């Protein structure tokens, strides 16, 4: 692996004591090596440094790799959500 290649990334948005994690990804060839766990840890550390001591994230229910990652990092499911779309043939 070249040193200029990205294998993972994540984003945290901190506001009013909360920090939300989004866009956490690890290249499929590099999963299972602790990279995702490190990203989550570093996002949490950054969030704390910004004054956010409460963390949250959303994950699609059938995203098994992400659920394993977040469960392993100590996150628990609190709520479920779903999307709704308007039928294309209605006004």
Coordinates of C-alpha atoms in Angstrom, one line a residue:
X1 CA 0.0 0.0 0.0
X2 CA 1.3 3.4 -0.9
X3 CA 1.4 6.0 1.9
X4 CA -0.7 8.5 -0.1
X5 CA -3.8 6.3 -0.3
X6 CA -6.8 6.8 2.0
X7 CA -8.2 3.7 3.7
X8 CA -10.9 5.3 5.9
X9 CA -12.4 8.6 6.9
X10 CA -15.2 10.0 9.1
X11 CA -16.9 13.3 9.9
X12 CA -18.1 14.7 13.2
X13 CA -20.2 17.8 13.7
X14 CA -20.2 19.3 17.2
X15 CA -22.8 21.8 18.5
X16 CA -24.3 22.6 21.9
X17 CA -22.6 19.7 23.7
X18 CA -23.5 17.1 21.1
X19 CA -21.5 15.6 18.3
X20 CA -22.9 13.6 15.5
X21 CA -20.8 11.1 13.5
X22 CA -21.5 10.8 9.8
X23 CA -19.7 9.5 6.7
X24 CA -17.6 6.9 8.5
X25 CA -16.2 4.6 5.9
X26 CA -13.3 2.1 5.6
X27 CA -12.2 0.7 2.3
X28 CA -13.5 -2.9 2.1
X29 CA -10.0 -4.3 1.6
X30 CA -8.9 -2.8 4.9
X31 CA -11.8 -3.7 7.2
X32 CA -11.2 -5.8 10.2
X33 CA -7.9 -4.1 11.0
X34 CA -9.2 -1.7 13.7
X35 CA -9.2 1.3 11.3
X36 CA -12.9 2.1 11.8
X37 CA -12.6 1.7 15.6
X38 CA -9.7 4.2 15.5
X39 CA -11.7 6.7 13.4
X40 CA -14.6 6.5 15.9
X41 CA -12.2 6.9 18.8
X42 CA -10.5 9.9 17.2
X43 CA -13.9 11.5 16.3
X44 CA -14.9 11.1 20.0
X45 CA -11.7 12.6 21.2
X46 CA -12.0 15.6 18.8
X47 CA -15.7 16.0 19.9
X48 CA -14.7 16.1 23.6
X49 CA -12.0 18.7 22.8
X50 CA -14.8 20.8 21.2
X51 CA -16.9 20.6 24.4
X52 CA -19.3 17.9 23.1
X53 CA -19.6 15.1 25.6
X54 CA -22.7 13.5 24.1
X55 CA -22.3 11.5 20.9
X56 CA -24.7 10.1 18.4
X57 CA -24.8 8.5 15.0
X58 CA -27.2 7.0 12.5
X59 CA -26.7 3.8 10.6
X60 CA -28.9 1.9 8.1
X61 CA -30.3 -1.2 9.8
X62 CA -28.9 -3.6 7.3
X63 CA -25.3 -2.2 7.3
X64 CA -23.8 -5.1 9.2
X65 CA -20.2 -4.0 9.1
X66 CA -21.1 -0.6 10.5
X67 CA -23.3 -2.1 13.2
X68 CA -20.5 -4.4 14.3
X69 CA -18.1 -1.4 14.4
X70 CA -20.4 0.8 16.5
X71 CA -21.5 -2.0 18.8
X72 CA -17.8 -2.9 19.4
X73 CA -17.2 0.8 20.2
X74 CA -19.9 0.7 22.9
X75 CA -22.8 2.3 21.0
X76 CA -26.3 1.0 21.5
X77 CA -29.5 1.2 19.4
X78 CA -31.9 3.8 20.8
X79 CA -34.3 4.5 18.0
X80 CA -35.2 3.3 14.5
X81 CA -36.1 5.4 11.5
X82 CA -37.4 4.8 8.0
X83 CA -37.8 6.9 4.8
X84 CA -41.0 7.6 3.0
X85 CA -41.5 8.5 -0.6
X86 CA -44.4 9.9 -2.4
X87 CA -45.7 7.6 -5.1
X88 CA -44.8 8.9 -8.6
X89 CA -48.4 8.7 -9.9
X90 CA -49.9 10.9 -7.2
X91 CA -50.3 14.7 -7.3

